JSON list of C-alpha atoms in Angstrom, two decimals:
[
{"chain": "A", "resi": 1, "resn": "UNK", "atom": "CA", "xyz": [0.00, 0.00, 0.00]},
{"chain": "A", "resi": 2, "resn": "UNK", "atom": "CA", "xyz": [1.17, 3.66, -1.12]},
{"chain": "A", "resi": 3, "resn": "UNK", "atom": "CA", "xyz": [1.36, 6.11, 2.06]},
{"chain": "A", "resi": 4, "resn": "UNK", "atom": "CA", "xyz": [2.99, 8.96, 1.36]},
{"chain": "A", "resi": 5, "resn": "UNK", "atom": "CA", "xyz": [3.72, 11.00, 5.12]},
{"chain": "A", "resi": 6, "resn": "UNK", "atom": "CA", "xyz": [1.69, 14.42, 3.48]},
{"chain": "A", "resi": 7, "resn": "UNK", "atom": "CA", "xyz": [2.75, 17.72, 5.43]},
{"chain": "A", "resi": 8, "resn": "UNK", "atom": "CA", "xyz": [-0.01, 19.67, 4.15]},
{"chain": "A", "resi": 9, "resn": "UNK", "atom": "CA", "xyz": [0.77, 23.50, 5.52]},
{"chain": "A", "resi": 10, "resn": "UNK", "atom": "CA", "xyz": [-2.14, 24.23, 8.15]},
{"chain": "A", "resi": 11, "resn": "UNK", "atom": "CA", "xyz": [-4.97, 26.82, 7.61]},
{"chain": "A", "resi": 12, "resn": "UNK", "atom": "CA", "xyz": [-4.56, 25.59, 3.73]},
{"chain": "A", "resi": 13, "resn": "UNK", "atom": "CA", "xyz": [-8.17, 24.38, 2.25]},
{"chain": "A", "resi": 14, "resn": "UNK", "atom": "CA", "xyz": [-8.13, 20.65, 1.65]},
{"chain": "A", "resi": 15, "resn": "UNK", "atom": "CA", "xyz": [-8.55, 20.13, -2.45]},
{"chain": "A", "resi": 16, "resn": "UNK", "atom": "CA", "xyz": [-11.64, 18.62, -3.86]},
{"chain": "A", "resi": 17, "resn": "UNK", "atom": "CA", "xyz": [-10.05, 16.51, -6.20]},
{"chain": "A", "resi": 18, "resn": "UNK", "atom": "CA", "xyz": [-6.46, 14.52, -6.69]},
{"chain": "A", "resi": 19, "resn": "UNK", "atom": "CA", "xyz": [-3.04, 15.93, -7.73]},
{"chain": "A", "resi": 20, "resn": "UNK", "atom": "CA", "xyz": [-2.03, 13.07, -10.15]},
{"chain": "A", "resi": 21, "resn": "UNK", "atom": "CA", "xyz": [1.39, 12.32, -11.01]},
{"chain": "A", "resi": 22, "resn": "UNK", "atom": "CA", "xyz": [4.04, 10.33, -12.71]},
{"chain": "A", "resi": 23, "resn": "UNK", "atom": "CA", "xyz": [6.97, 8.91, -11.01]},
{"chain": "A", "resi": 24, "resn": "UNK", "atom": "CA", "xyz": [10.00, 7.10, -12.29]},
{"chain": "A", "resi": 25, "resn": "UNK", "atom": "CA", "xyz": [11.45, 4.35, -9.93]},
{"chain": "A", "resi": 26, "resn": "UNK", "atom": "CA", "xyz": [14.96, 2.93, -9.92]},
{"chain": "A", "resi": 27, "resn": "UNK", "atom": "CA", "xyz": [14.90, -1.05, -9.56]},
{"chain": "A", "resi": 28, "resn": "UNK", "atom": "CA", "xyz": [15.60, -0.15, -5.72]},
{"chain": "A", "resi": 29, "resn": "UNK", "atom": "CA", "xyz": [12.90, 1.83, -5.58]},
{"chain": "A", "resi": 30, "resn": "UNK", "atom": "CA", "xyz": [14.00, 4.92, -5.27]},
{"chain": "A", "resi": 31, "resn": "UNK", "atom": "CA", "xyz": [12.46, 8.23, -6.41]},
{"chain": "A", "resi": 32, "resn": "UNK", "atom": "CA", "xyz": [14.24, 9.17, -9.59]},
{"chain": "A", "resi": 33, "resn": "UNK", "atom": "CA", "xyz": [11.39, 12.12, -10.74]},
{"chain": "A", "resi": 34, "resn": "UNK", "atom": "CA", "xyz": [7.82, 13.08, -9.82]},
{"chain": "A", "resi": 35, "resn": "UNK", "atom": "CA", "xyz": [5.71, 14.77, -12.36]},
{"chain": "A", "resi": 36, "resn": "UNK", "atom": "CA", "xyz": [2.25, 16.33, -11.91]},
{"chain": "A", "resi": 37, "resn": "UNK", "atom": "CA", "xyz": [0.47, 16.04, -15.12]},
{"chain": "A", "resi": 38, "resn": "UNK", "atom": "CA", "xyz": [-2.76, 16.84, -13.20]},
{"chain": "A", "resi": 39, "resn": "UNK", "atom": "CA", "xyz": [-3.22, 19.25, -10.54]},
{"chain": "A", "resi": 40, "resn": "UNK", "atom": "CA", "xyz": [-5.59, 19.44, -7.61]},
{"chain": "A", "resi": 41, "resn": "UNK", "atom": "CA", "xyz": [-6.70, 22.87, -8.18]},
{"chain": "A", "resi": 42, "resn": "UNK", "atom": "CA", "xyz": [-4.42, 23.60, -4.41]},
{"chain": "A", "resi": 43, "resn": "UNK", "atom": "CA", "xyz": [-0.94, 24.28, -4.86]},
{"chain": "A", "resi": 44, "resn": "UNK", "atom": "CA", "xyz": [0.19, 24.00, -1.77]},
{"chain": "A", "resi": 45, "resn": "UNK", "atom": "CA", "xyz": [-1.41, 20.56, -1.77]},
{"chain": "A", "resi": 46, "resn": "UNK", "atom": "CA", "xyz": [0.25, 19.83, -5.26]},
{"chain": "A", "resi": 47, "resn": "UNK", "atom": "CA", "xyz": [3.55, 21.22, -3.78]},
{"chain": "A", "resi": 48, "resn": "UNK", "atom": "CA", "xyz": [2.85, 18.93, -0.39]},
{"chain": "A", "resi": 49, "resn": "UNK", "atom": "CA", "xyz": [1.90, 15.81, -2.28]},
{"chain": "A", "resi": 50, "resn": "UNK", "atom": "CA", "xyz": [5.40, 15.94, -5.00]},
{"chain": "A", "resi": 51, "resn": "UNK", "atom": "CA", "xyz": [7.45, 16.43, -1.69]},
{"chain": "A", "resi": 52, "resn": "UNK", "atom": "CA", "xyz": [5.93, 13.38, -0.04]},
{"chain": "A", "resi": 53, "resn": "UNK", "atom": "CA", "xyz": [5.78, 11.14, -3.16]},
{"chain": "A", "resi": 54, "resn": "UNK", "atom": "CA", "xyz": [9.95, 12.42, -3.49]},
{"chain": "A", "resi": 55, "resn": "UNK", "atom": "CA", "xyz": [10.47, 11.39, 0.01]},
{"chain": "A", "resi": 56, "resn": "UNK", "atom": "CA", "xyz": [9.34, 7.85, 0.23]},
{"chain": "A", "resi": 57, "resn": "UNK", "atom": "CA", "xyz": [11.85, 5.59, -0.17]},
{"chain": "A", "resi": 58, "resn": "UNK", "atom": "CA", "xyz": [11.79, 2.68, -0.91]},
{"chain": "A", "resi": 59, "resn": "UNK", "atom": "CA", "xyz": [8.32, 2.47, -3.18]},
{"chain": "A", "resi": 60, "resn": "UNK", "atom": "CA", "xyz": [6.52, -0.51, -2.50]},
{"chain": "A", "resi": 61, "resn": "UNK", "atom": "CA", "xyz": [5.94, -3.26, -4.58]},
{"chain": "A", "resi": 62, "resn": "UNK", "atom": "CA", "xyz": [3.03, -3.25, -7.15]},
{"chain": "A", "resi": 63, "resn": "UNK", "atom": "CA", "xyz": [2.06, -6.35, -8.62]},
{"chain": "A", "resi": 64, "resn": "UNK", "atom": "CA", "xyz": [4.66, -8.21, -7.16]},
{"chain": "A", "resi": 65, "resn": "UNK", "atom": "CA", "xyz": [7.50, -5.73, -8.09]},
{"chain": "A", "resi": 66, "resn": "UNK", "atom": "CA", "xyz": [8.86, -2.56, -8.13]},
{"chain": "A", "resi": 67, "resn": "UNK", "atom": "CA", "xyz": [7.51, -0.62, -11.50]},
{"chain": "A", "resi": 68, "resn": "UNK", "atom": "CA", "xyz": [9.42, 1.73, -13.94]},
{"chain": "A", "resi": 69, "resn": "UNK", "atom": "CA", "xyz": [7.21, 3.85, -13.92]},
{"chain": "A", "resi": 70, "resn": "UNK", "atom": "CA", "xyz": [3.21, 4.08, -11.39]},
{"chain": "A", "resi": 71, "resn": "UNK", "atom": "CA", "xyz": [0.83, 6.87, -12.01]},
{"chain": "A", "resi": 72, "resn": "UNK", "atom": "CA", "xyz": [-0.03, 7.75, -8.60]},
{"chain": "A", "resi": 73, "resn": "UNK", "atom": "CA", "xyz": [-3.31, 9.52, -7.67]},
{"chain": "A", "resi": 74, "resn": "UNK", "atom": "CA", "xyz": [-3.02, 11.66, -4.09]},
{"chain": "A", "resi": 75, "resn": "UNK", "atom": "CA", "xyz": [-6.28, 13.34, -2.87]},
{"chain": "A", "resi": 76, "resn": "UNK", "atom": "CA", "xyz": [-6.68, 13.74, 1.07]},
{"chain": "A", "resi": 77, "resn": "UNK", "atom": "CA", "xyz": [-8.95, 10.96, 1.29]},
{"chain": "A", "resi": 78, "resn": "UNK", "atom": "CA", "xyz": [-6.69, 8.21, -0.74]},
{"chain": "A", "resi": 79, "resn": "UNK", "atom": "CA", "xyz": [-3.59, 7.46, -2.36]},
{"chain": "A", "resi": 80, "resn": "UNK", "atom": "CA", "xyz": [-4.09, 5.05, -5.17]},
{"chain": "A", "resi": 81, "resn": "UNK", "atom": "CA", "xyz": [-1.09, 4.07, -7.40]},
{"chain": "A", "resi": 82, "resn": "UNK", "atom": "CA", "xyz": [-1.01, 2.26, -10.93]},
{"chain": "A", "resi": 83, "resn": "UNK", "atom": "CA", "xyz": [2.35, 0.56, -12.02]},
{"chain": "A", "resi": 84, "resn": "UNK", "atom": "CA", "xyz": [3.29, 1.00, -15.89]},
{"chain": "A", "resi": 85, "resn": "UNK", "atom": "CA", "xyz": [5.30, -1.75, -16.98]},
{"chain": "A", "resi": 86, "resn": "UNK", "atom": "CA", "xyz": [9.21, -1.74, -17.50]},
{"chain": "A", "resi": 87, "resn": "UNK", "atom": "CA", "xyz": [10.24, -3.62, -20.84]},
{"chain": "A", "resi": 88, "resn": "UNK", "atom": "CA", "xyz": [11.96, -6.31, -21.18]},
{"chain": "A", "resi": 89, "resn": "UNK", "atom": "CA", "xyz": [15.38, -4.37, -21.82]},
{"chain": "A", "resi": 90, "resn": "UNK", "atom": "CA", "xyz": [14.49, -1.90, -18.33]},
{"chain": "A", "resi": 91, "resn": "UNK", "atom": "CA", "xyz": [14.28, 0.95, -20.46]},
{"chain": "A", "resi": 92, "resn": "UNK", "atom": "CA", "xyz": [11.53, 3.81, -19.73]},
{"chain": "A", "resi": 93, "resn": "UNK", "atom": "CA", "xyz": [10.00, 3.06, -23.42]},
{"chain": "A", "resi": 94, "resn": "UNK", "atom": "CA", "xyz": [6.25, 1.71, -23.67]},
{"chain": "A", "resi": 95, "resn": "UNK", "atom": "CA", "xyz": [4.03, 0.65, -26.32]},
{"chain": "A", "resi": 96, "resn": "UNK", "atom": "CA", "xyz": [1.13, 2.37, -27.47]},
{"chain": "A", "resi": 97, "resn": "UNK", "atom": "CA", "xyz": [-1.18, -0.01, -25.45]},
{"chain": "A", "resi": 98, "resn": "UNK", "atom": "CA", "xyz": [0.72, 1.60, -22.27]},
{"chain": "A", "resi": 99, "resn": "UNK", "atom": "CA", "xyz": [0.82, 4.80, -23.41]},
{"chain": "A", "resi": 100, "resn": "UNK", "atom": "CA", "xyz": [-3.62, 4.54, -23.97]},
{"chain": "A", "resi": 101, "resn": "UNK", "atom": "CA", "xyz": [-3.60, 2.83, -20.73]},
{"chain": "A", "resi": 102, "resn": "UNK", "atom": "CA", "xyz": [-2.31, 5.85, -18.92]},
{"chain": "A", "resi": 103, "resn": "UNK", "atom": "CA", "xyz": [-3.79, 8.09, -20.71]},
{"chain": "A", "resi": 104, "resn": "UNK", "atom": "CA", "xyz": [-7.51, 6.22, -19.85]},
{"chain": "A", "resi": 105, "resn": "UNK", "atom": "CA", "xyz": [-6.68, 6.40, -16.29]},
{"chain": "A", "resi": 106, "resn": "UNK", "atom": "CA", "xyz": [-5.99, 9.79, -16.11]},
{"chain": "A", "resi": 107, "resn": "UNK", "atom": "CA", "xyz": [-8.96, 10.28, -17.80]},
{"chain": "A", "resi": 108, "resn": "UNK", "atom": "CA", "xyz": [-10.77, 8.10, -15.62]},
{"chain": "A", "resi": 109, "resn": "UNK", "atom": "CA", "xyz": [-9.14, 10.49, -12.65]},
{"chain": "A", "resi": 110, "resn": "UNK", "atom": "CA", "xyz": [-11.56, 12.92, -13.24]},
{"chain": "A", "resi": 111, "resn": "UNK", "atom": "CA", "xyz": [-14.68, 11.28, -13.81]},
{"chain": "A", "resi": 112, "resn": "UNK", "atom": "CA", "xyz": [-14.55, 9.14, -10.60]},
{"chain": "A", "resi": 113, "resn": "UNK", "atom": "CA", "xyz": [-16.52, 11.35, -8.66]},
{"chain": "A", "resi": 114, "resn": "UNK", "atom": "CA", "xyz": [-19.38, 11.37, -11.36]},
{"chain": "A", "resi": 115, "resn": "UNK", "atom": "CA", "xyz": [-22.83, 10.31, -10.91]},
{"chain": "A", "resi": 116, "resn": "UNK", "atom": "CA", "xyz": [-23.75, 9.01, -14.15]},
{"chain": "A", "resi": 117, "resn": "UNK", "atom": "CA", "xyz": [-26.63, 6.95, -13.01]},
{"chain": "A", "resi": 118, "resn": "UNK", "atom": "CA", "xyz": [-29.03, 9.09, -14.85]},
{"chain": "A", "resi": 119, "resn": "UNK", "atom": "CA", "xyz": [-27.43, 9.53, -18.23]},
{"chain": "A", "resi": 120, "resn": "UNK", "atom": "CA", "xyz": [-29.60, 7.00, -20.22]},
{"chain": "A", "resi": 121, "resn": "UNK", "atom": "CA", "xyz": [-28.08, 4.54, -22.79]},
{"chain": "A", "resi": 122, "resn": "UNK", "atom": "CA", "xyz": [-24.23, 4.82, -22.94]},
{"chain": "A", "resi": 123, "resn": "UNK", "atom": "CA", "xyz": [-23.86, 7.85, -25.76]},
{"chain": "A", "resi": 124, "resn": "UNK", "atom": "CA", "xyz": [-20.40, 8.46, -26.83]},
{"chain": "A", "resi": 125, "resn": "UNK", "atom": "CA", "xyz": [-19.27, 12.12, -27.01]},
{"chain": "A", "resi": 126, "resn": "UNK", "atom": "CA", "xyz": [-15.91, 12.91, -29.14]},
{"chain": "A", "resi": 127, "resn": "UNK", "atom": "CA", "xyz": [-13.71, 16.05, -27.96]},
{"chain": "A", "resi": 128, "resn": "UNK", "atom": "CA", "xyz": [-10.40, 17.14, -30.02]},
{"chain": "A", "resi": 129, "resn": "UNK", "atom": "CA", "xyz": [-7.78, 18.09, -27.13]},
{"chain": "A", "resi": 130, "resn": "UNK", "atom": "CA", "xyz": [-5.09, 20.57, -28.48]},
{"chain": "A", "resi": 131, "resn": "UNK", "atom": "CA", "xyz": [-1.71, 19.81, -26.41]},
{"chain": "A", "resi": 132, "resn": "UNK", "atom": "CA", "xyz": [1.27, 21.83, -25.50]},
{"chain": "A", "resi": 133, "resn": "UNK", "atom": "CA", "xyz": [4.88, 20.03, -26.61]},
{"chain": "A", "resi": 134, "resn": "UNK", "atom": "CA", "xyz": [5.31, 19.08, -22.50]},
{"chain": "A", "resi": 135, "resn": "UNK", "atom": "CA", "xyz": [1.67, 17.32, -23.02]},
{"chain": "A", "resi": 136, "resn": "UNK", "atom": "CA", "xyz": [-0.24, 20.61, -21.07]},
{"chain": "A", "resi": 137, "resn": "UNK", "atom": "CA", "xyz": [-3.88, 20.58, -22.35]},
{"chain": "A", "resi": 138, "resn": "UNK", "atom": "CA", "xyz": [-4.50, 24.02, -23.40]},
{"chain": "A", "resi": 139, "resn": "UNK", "atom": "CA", "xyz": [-8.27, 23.60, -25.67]},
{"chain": "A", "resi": 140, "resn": "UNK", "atom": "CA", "xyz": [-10.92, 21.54, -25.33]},
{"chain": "A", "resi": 141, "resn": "UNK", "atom": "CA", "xyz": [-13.26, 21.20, -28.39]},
{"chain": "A", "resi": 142, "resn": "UNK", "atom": "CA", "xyz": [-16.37, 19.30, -28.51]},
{"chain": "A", "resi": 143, "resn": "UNK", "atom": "CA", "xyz": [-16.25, 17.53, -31.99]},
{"chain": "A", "resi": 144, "resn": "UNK", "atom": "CA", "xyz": [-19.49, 15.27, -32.15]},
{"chain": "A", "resi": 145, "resn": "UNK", "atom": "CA", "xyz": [-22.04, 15.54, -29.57]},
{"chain": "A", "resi": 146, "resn": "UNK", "atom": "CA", "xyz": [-23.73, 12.38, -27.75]},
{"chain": "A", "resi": 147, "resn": "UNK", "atom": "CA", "xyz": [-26.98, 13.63, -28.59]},
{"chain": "A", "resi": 148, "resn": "UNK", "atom": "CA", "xyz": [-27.61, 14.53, -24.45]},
{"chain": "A", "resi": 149, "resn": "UNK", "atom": "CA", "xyz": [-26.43, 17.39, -23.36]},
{"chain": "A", "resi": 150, "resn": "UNK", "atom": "CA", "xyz": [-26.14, 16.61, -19.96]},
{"chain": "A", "resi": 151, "resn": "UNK", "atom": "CA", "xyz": [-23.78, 13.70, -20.58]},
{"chain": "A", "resi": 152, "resn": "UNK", "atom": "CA", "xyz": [-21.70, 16.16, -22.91]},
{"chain": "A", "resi": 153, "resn": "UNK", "atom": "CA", "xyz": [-21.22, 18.82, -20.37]},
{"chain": "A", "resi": 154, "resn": "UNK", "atom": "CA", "xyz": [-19.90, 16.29, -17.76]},
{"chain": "A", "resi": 155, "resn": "UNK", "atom": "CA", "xyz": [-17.44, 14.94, -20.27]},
{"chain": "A", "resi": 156, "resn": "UNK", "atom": "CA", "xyz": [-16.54, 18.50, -21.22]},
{"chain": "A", "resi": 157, "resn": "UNK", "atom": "CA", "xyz": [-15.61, 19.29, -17.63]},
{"chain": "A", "resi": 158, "resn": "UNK", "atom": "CA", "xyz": [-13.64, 16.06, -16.85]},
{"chain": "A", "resi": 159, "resn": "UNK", "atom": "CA", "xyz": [-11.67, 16.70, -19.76]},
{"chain": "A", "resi": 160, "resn": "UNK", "atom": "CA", "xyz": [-11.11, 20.63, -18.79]},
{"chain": "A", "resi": 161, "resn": "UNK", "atom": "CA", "xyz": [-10.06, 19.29, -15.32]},
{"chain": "A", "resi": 162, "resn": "UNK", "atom": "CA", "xyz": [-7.45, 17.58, -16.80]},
{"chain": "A", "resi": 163, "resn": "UNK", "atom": "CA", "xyz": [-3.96, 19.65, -16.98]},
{"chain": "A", "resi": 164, "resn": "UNK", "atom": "CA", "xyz": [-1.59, 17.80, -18.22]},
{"chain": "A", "resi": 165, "resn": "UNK", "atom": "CA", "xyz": [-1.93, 14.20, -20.27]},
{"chain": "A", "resi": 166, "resn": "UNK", "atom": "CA", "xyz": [1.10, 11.78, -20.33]},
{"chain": "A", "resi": 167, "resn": "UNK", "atom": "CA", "xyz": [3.74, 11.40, -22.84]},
{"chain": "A", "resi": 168, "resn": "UNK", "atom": "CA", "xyz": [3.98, 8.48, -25.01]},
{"chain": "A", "resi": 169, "resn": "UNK", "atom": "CA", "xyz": [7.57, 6.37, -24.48]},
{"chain": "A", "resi": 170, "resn": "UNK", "atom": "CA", "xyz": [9.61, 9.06, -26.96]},
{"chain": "A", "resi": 171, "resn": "UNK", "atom": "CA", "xyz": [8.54, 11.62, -24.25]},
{"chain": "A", "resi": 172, "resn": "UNK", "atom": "CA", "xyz": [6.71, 13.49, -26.85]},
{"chain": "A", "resi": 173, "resn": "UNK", "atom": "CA", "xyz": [2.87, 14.17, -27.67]},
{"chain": "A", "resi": 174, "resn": "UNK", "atom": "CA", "xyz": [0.56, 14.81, -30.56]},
{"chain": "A", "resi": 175, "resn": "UNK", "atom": "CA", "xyz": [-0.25, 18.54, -31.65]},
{"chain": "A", "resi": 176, "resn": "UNK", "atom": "CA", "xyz": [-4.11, 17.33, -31.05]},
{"chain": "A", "resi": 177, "resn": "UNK", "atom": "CA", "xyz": [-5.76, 14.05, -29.73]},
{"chain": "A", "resi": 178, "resn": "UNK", "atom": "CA", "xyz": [-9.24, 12.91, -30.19]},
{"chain": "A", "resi": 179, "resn": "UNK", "atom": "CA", "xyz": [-11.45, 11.39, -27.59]},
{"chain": "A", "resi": 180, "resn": "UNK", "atom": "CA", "xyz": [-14.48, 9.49, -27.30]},
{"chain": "A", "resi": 181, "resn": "UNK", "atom": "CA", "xyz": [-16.18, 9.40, -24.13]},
{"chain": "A", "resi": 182, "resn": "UNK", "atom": "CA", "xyz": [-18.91, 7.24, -22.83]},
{"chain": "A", "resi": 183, "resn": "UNK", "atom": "CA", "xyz": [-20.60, 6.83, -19.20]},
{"chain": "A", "resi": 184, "resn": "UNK", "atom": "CA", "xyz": [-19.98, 3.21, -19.09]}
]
């Protein structure tokens, strides 16, 4: 289990959603860099959270071993971590099935807390996402609509919570990225 020690700075308000981040692990697991692709909306709770996820040593285990790379999600009511897999040469490279996999559960970071119980059927929305070199989301477009609005707007907003989408294994992103959402 991931517990980062978290010395949020009192009289700060507590964030309503997670500061997600990437960090690279040495075999020992070690720290060797903590990214934020997504913030919390707090920065002293981003700045509090990249301190703490620096500081543990060693990182546990995830399935059974110690992962290149976990994307790990810190809000103050849970920690939850991810491991991305290390190739069979240990380099930081991963496929494009790793590289949609993270980018799903980042993704998927912001529309946890959704109630989509009353969006009927399971209508797909498509949004065009225009990305900075460093993978910073700076447009969201809605392309083709679901046909309800309501599901639209939620998608809309997950996707403008979203600052900063992972790289693929060449460290590098696409100009723009489509996206089709759906409820379920």
């Amino acid at each position: 289990m991931l517990c980062p020690l978290i010395q949020f700075p009192p009289g700060s308000a507590q964030p309503t959603r997670s500061a997600d981040f990437t960090v690279t692990l040495s075999p020992q697991g070690t720290a060797l860099d903590v990214s934020m692709f997504a913030s919390s909306g707090s920065q002293d709770w981003d700045r509090a959270a990249a301190v703490a996820l620096r500081l543990l040593q060693p990182y546990p285990e995830l399935d059974g071993r110690v992962p290149a790379q976990a994307l790990v999600f810190v809000s103050p009511w849970r920690t939850n971590a991810i491991a991305t897999p290390r190739n069979s040469h240990g380099e930081r490279q991963r496929d494009r099935q790793d590289f949609a996999s993270r980018l799903r559960a980042t993704i998927a970071a912001r529309l946890a807390d959704v109630d989509v119980r009353a969006i009927p059927g399971n209508p797909a929305a498509e949004f065009e996402l225009t990305l900075a070199a460093d993978g910073t989301v700076t447009a969201v477009q809605l392309a083709r609509s679901s046909g309800i609005r309501a599901w639209d707007d939620i998608a809309l907003g997950a996707l403008q919570r979203i600052d900063k989408l992972p790289l693929d294994g060449n460290e590098k992103t696409l100009p723009k990225l489509t996206v089709t959402l759906r409820p379920r």
